[in-house]
PDB file of C-alpha atoms in Angstrom:
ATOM      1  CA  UNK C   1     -43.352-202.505  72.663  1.00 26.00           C
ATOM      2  CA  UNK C   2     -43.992-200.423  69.492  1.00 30.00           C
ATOM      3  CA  UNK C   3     -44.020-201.301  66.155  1.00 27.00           C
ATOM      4  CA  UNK C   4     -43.419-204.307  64.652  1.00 31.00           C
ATOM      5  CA  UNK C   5     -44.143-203.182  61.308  1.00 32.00           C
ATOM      6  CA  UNK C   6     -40.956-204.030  58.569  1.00 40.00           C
ATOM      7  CA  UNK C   7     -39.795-201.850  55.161  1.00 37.00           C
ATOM      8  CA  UNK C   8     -43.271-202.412  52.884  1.00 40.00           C
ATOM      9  CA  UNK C   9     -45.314-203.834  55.514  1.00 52.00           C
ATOM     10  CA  UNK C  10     -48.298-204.010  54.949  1.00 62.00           C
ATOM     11  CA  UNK C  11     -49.352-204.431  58.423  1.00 65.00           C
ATOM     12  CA  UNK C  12     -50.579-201.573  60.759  1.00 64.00           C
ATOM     13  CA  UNK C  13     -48.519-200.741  64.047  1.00 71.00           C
ATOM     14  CA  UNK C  14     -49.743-202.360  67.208  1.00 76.00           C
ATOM     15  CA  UNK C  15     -53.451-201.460  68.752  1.00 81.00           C
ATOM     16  CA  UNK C  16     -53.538-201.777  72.116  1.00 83.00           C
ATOM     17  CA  UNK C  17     -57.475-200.891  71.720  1.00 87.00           C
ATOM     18  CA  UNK C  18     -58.033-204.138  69.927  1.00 91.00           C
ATOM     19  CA  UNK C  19     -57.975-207.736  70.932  1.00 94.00           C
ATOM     20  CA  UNK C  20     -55.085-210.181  68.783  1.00 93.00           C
ATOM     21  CA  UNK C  21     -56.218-213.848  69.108  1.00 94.00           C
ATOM     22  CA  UNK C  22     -52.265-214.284  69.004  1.00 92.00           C
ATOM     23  CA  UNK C  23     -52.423-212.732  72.310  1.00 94.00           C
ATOM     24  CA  UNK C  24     -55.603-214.050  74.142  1.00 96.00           C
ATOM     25  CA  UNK C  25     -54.458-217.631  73.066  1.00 95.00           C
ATOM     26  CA  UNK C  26     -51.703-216.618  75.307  1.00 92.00           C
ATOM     27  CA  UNK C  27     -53.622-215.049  78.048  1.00 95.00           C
ATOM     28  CA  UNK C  28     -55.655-218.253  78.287  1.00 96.00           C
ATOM     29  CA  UNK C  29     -52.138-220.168  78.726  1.00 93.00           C
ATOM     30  CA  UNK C  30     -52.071-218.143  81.723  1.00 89.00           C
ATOM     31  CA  UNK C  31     -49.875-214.814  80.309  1.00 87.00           C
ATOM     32  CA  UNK C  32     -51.115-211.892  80.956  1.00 84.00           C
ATOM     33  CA  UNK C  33     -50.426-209.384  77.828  1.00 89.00           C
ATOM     34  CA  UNK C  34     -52.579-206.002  77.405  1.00 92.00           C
ATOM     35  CA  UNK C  35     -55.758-205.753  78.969  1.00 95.00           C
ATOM     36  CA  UNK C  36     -58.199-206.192  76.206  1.00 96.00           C
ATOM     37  CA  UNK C  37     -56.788-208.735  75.915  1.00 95.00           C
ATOM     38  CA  UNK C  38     -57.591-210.239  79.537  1.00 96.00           C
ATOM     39  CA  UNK C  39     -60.905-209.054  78.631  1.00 97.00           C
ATOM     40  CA  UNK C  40     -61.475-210.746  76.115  1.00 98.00           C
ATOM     41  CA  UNK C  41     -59.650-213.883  77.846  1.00 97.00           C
ATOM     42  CA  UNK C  42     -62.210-214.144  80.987  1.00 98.00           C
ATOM     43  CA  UNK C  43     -65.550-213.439  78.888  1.00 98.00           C
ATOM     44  CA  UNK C  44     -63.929-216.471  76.914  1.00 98.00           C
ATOM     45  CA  UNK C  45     -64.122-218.341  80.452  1.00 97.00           C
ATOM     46  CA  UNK C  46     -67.474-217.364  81.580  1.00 97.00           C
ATOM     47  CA  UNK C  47     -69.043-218.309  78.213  1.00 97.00           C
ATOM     48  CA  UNK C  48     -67.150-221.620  78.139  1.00 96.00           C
ATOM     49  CA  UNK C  49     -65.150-222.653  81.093  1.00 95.00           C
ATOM     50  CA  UNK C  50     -63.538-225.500  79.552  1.00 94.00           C
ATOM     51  CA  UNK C  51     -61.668-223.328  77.434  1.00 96.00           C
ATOM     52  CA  UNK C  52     -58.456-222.894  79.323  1.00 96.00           C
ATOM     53  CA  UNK C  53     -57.978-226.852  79.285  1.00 94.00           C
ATOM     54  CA  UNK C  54     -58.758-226.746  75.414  1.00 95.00           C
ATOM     55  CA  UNK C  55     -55.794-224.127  74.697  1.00 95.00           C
ATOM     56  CA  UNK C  56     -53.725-226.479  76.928  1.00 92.00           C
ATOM     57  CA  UNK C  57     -54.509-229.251  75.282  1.00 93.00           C
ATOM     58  CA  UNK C  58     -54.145-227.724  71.797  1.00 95.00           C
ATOM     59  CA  UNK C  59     -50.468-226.189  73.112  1.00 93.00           C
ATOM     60  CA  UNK C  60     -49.683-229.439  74.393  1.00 93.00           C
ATOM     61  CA  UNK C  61     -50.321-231.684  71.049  1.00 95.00           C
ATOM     62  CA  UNK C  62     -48.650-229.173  68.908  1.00 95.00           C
ATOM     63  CA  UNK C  63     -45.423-229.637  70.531  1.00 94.00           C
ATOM     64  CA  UNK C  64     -46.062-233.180  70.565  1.00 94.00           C
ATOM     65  CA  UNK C  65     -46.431-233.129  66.737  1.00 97.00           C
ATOM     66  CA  UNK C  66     -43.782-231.071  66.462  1.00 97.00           C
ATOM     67  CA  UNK C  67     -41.248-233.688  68.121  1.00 96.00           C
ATOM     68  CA  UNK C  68     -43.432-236.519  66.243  1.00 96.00           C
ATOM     69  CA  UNK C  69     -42.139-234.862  63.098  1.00 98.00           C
ATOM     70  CA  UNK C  70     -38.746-233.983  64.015  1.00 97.00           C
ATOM     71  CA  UNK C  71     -37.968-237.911  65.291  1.00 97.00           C
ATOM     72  CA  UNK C  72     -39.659-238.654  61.958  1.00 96.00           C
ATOM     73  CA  UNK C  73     -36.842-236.915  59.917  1.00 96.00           C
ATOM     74  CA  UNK C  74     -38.379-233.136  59.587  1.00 97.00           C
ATOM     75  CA  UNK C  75     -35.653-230.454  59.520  1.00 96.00           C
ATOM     76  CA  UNK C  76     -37.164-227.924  57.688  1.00 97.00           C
ATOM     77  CA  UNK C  77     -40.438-226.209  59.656  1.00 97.00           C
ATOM     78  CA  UNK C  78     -43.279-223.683  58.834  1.00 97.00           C
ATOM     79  CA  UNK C  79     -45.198-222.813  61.330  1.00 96.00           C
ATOM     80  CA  UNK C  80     -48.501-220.706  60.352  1.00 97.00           C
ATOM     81  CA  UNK C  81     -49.720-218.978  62.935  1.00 93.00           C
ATOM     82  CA  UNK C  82     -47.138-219.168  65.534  1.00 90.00           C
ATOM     83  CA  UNK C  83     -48.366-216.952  68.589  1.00 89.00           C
ATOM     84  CA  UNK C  84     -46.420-215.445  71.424  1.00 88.00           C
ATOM     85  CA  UNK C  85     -43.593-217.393  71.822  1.00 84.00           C
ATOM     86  CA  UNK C  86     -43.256-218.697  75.600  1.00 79.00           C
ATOM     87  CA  UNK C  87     -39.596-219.122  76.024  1.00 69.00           C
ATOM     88  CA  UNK C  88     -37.846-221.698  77.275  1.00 61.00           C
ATOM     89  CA  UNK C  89     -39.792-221.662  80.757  1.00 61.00           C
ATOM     90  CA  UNK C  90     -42.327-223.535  78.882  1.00 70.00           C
ATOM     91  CA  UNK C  91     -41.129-224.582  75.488  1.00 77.00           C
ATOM     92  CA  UNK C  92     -41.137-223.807  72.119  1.00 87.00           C
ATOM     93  CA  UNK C  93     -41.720-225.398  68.897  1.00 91.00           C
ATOM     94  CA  UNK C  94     -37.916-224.806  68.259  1.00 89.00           C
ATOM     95  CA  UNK C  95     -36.799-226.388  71.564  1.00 90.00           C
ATOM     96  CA  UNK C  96     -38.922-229.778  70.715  1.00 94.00           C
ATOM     97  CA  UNK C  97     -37.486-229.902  67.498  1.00 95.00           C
ATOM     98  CA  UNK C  98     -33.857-228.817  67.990  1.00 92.00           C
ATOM     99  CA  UNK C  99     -33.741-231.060  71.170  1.00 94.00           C
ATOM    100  CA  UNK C 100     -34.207-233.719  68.333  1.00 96.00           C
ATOM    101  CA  UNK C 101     -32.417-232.759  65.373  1.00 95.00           C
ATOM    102  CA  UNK C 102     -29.923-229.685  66.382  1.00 93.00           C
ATOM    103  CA  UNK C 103     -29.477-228.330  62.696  1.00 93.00           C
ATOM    104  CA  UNK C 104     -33.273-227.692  61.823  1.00 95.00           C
ATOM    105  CA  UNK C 105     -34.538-224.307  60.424  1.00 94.00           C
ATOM    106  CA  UNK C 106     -37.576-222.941  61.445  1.00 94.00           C
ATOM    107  CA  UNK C 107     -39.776-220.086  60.033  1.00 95.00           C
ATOM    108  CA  UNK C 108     -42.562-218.734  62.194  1.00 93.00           C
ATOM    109  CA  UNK C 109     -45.261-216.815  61.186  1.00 94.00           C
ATOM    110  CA  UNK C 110     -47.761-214.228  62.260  1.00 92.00           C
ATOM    111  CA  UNK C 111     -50.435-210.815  61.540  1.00 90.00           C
ATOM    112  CA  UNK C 112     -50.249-209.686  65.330  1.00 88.00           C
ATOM    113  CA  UNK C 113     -47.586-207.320  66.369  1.00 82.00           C
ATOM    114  CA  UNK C 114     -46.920-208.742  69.710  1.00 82.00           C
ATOM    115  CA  UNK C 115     -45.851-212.355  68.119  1.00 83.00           C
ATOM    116  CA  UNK C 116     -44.099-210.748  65.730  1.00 82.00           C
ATOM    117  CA  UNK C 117     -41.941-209.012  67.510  1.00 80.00           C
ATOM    118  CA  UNK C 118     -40.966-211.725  69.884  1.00 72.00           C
ATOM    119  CA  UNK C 119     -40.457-213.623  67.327  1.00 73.00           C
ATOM    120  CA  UNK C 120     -37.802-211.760  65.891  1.00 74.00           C
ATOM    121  CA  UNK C 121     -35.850-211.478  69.509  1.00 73.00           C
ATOM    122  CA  UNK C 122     -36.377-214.789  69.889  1.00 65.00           C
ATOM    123  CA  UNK C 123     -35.081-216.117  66.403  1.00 61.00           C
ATOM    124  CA  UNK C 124     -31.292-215.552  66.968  1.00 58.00           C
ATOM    125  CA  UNK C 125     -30.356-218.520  64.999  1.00 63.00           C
ATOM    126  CA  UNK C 126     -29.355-217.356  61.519  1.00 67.00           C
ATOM    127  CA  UNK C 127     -31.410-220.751  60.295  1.00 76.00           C
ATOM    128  CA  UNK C 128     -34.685-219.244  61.752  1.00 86.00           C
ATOM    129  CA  UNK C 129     -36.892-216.349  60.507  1.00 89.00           C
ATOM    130  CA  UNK C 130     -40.066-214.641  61.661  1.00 90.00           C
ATOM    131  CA  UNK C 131     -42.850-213.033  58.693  1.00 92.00           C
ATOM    132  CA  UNK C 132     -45.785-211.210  59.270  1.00 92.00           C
ATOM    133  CA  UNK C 133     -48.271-212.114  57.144  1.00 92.00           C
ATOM    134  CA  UNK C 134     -52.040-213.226  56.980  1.00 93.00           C
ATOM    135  CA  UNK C 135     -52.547-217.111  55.344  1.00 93.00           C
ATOM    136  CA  UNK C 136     -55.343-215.809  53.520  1.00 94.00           C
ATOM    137  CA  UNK C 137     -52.553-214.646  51.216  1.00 95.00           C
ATOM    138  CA  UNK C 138     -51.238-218.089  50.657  1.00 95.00           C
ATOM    139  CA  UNK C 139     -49.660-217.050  47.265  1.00 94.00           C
ATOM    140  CA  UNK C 140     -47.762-214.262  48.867  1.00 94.00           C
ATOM    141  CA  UNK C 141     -46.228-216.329  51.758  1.00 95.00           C
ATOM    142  CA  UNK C 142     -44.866-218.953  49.552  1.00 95.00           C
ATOM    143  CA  UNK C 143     -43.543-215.971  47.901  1.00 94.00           C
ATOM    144  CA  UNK C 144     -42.059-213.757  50.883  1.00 94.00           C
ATOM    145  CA  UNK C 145     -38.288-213.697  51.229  1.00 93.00           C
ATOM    146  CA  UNK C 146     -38.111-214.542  54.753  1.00 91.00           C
ATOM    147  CA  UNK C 147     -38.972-218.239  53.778  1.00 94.00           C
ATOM    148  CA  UNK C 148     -35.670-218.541  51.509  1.00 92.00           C
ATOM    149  CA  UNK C 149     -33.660-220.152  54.304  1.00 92.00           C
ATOM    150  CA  UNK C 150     -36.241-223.467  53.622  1.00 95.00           C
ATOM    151  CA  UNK C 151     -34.448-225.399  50.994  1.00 95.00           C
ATOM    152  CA  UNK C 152     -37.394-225.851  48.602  1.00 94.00           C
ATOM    153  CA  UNK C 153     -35.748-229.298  47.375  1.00 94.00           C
ATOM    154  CA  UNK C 154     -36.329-230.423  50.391  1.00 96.00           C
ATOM    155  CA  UNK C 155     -39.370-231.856  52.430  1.00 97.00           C
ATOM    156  CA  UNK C 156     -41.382-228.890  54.739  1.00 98.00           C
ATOM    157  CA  UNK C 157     -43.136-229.716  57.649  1.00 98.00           C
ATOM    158  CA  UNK C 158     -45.695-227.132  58.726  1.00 98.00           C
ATOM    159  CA  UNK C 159     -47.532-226.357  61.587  1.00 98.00           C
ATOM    160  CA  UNK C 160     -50.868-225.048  61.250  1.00 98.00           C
ATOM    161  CA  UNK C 161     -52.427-225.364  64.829  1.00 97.00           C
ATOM    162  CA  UNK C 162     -55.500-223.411  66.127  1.00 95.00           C
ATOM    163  CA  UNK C 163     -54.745-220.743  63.028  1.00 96.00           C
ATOM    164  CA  UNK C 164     -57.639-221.826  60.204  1.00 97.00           C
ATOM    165  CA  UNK C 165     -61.034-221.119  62.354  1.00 97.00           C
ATOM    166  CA  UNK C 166     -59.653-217.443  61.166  1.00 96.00           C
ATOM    167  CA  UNK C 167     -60.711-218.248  57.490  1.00 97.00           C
ATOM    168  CA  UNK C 168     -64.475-217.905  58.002  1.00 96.00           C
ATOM    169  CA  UNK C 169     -65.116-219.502  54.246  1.00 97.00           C
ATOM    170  CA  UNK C 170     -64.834-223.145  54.346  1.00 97.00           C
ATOM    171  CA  UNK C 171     -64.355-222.921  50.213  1.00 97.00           C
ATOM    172  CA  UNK C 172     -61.475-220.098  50.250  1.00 97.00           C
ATOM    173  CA  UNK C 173     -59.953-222.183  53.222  1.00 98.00           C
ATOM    174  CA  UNK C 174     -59.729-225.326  50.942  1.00 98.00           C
ATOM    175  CA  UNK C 175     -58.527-223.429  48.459  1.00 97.00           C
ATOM    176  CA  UNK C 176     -55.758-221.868  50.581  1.00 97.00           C
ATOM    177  CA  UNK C 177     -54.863-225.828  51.648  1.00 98.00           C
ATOM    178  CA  UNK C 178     -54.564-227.056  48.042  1.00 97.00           C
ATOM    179  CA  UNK C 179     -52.300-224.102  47.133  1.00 97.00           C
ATOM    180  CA  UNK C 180     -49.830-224.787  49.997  1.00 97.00           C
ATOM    181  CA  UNK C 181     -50.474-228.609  49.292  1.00 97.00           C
ATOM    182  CA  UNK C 182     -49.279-228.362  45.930  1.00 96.00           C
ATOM    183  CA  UNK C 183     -46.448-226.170  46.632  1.00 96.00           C
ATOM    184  CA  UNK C 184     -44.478-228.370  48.952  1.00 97.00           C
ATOM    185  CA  UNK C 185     -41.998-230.654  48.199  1.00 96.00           C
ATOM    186  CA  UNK C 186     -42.229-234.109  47.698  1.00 95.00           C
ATOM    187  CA  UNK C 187     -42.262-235.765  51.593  1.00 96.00           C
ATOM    188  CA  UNK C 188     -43.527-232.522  53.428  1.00 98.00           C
ATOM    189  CA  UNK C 189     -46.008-232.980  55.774  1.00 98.00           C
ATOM    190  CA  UNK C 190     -49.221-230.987  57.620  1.00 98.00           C
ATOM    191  CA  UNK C 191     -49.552-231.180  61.432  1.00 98.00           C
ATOM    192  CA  UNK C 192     -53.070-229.216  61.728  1.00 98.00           C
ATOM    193  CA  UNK C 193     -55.117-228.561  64.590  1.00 98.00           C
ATOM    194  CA  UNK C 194     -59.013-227.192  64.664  1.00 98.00           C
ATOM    195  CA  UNK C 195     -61.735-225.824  66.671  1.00 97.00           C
ATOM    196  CA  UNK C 196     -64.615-228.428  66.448  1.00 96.00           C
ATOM    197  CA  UNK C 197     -68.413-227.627  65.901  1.00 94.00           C
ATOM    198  CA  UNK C 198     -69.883-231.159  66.471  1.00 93.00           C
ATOM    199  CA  UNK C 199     -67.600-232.586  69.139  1.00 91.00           C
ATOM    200  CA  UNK C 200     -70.573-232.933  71.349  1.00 89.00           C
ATOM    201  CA  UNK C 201     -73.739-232.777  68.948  1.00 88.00           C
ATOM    202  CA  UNK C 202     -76.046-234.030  71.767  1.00 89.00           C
ATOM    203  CA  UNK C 203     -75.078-231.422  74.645  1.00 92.00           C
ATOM    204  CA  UNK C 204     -77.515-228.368  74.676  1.00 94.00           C
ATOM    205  CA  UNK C 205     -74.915-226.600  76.892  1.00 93.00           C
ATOM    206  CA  UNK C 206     -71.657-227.236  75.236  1.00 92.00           C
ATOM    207  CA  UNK C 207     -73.694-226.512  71.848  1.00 93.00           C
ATOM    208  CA  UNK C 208     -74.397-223.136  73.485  1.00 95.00           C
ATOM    209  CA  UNK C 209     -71.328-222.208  74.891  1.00 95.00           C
ATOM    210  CA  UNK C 210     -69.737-222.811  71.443  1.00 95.00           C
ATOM    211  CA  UNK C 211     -72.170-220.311  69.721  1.00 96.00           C
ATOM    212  CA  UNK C 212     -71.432-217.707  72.564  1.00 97.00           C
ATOM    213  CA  UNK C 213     -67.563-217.782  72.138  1.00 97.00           C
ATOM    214  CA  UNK C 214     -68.157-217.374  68.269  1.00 97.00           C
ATOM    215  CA  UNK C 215     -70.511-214.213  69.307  1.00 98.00           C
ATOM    216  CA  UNK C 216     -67.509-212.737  71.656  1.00 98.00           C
ATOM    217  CA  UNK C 217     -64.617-213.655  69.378  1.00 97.00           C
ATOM    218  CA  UNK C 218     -66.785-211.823  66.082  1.00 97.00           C
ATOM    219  CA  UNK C 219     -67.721-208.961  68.691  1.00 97.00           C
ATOM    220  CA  UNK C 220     -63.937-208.237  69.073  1.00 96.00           C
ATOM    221  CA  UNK C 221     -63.426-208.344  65.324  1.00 95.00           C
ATOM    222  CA  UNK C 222     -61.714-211.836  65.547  1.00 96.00           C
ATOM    223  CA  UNK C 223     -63.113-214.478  63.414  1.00 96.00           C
ATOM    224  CA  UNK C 224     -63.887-217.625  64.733  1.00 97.00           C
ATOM    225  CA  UNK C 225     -64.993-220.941  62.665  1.00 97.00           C
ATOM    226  CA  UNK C 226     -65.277-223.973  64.175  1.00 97.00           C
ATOM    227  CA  UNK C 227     -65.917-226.874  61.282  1.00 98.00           C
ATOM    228  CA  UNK C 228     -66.803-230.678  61.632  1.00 97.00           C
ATOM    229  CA  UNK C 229     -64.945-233.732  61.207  1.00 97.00           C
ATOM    230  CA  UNK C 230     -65.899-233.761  57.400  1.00 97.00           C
ATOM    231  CA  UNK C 231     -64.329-230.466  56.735  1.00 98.00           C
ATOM    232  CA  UNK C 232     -61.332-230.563  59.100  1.00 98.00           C
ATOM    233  CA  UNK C 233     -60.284-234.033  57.017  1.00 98.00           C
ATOM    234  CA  UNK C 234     -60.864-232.679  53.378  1.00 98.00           C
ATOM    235  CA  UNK C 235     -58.312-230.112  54.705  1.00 98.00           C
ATOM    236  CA  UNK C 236     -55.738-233.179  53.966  1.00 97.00           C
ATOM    237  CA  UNK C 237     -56.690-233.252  50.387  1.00 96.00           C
ATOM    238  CA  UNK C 238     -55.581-236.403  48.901  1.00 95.00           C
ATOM    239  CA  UNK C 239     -52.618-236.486  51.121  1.00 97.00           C
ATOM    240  CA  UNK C 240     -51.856-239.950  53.391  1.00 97.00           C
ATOM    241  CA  UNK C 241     -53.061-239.247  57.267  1.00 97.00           C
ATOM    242  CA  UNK C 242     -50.767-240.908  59.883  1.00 96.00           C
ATOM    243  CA  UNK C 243     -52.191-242.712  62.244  1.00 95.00           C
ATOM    244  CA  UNK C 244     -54.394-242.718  64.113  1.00 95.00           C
ATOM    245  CA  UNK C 245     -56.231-239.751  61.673  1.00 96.00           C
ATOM    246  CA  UNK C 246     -58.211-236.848  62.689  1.00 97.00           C
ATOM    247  CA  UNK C 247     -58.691-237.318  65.948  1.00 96.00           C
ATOM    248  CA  UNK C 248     -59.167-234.697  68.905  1.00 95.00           C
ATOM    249  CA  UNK C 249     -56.108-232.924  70.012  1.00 94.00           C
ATOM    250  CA  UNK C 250     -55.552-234.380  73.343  1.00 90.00           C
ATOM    251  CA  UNK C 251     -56.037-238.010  71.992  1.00 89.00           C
ATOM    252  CA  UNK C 252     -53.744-237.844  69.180  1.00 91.00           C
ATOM    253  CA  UNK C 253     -50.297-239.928  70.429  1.00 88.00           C
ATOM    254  CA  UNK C 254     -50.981-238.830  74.150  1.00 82.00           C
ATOM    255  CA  UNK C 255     -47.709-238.914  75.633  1.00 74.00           C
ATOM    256  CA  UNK C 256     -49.321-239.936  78.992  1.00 67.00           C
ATOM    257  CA  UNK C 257     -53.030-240.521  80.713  1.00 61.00           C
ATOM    258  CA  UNK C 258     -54.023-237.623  80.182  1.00 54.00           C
ATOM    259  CA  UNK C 259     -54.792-235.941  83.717  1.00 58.00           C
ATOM    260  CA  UNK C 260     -56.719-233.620  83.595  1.00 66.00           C
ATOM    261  CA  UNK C 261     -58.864-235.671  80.799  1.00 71.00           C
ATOM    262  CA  UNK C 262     -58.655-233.463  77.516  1.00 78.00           C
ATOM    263  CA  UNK C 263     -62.059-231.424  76.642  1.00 88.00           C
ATOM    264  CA  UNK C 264     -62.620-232.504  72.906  1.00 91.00           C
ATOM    265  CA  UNK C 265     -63.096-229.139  71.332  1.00 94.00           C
ATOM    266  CA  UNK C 266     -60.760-228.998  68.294  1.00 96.00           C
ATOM    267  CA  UNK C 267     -59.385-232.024  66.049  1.00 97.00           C
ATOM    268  CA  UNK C 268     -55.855-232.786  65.035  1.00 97.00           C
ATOM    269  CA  UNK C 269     -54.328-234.652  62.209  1.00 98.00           C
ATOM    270  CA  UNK C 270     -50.718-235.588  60.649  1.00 98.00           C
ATOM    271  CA  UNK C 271     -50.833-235.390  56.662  1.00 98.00           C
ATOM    272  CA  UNK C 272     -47.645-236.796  54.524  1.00 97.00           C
ATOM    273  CA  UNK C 273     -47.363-235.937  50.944  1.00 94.00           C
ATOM    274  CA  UNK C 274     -46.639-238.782  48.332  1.00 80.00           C
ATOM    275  CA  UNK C 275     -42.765-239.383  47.208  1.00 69.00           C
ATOM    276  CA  UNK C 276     -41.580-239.545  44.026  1.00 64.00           C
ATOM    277  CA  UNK C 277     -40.739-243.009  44.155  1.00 59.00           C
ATOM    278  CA  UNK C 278     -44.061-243.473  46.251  1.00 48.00           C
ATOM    279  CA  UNK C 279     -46.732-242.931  43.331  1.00 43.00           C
ATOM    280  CA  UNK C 280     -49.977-244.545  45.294  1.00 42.00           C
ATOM    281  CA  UNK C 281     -49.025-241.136  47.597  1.00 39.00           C
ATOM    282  CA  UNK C 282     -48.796-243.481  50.903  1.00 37.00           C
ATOM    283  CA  UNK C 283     -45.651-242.863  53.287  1.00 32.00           C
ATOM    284  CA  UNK C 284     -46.585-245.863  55.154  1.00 35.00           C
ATOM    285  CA  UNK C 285     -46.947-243.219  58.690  1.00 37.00           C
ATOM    286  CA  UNK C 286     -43.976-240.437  59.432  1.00 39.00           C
ATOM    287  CA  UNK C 287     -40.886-242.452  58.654  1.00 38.00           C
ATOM    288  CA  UNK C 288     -40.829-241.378  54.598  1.00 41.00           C
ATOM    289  CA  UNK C 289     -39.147-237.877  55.475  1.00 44.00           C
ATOM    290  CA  UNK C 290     -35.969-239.731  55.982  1.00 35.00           C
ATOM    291  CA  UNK C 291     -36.253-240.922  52.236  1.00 31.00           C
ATOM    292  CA  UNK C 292     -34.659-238.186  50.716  1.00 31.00           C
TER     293      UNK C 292
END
């Protein structure tokens, strides 16, 4: 596939010798990709075998929150840690949302090569763009040219789902939250998904299984940080969560019973940011990125 590397990237070429979370996210969606990759992927299963559900689950609510936001007004998206795109066989976080409102612009971003690349075929509409760059360099995205097609007088909805375990300190990760808090426009809103560490305090086995992924994902130089309920909702700052809060991924809005029953491994919540002519910061749910 080669490089995916841009003019001053900072970014090294694809390394096929190294596992991309990007890419075993993808495997574990049933892809197959490069095979350390796969490696990677079925130590994942043997550790924890409920984690092929829990990607599916996390897939599934992100392009439910997607569409949530779109129906709610969105047309402006900025989605942090994209992945592989999965094409139209499957659906993308541009299909959900254009299927709803046709003229929305998108910007997806990514580190790994693989995503990046597809990214950029798959982006043909002049209204979406594809970055490479790491979150941890929060000041820097806001910054990178690729995001000028967002009108910045406008309200942003972005998508961070299944990206922040990556930030291994919980302080710099708040941090990096409050900067991209208080950069938006008035009305933007977060849709945020994450890994759970006491989803199931009382079970020795799930407790163990959880410790052993962390082990395989830091083995393959891939940082892993599942945080509690506490933590994932100061990640809202003083923002307004929709209803029905953090709640786990696959019991957030379920479009349907869900079937199989969702594993409970990573939480999910909707933030809104406060209006200008909304000073007690409450958007009363979704419906307040119409009020522009």
């Amino acid at each position: 596939m080669g490089s995916a590397t841009e003019p001053g990237d900072r970014y090294a070429p694809l390394d096929l010798t190294v596992a991309s979370s990007a890419r075993v996210y993808d495997v574990l969606l049933g892809e197959q990709q490069y095979q350390v990759d796969r490696d990677l992927a079925a130590a994942l299963q043997r550790a924890a075998p409920w984690i092929v559900q829990a990607a599916r689950d996390n897939r599934e609510h992100g392009l439910r929150a997607a569409e949530y936001l779109a129906r709610a007004g969105h047309r402006q998206f900025l989605d942090l840690g994209a992945g592989v795109p999965r094409g139209r066989r499957d659906g993308d976080v541009h299909d959900v949302v254009r299927a709803v409102n046709p003229d929305a612009r998108i910007v997806s971003v990514d580190t790994d090569a693989v995503a990046h690349t597809h990214w950029r075929t798959h982006t043909e509409d002049l209204r979406d763009r594809a970055v490479r760059h790491d979150i941890t360099d929060m000041a820097g995205l806001l910054a990178h040219p690729g995001l000028n097609t967002l009108d910045r007088g406008r309200p942003i909805a972005v998508l961070a789902h299944a990206v922040l375990p990556e930030v291994a300190d919980t302080h710099q990760l708040m941090c990096l939250m409050a900067k991209l808090r208080d950069s938006l426009p008035p009305g933007s809103a977060i849709s945020l998904t994450h890994a759970a560490r006491d989803s199931h305090p009382d079970d020795p086995v799930r407790t163990a299984a959880t410790a052993q992924v962390i082990r395989l994902y830091r083995e393959a130089g891939i940082t892993f940080c599942p945080r509690t309920r506490y933590e994932v909702t100061m990640l809202a700052g003083s923002w307004t969560l929709a209803e029905p809060g953090v709640a786990f991924v696959g019991r957030w809005h379920p479009r349907t019973k869900d079937v199989p029953a969702p594993v409970d491994t990573a939480y999910a919540f909707i933030a809104h940011s406060p209006l200008p002519s909304d000073p007690t910061g409450g958007l009363g749910g979704a419906s307040g990125a119409h009020r522009r």
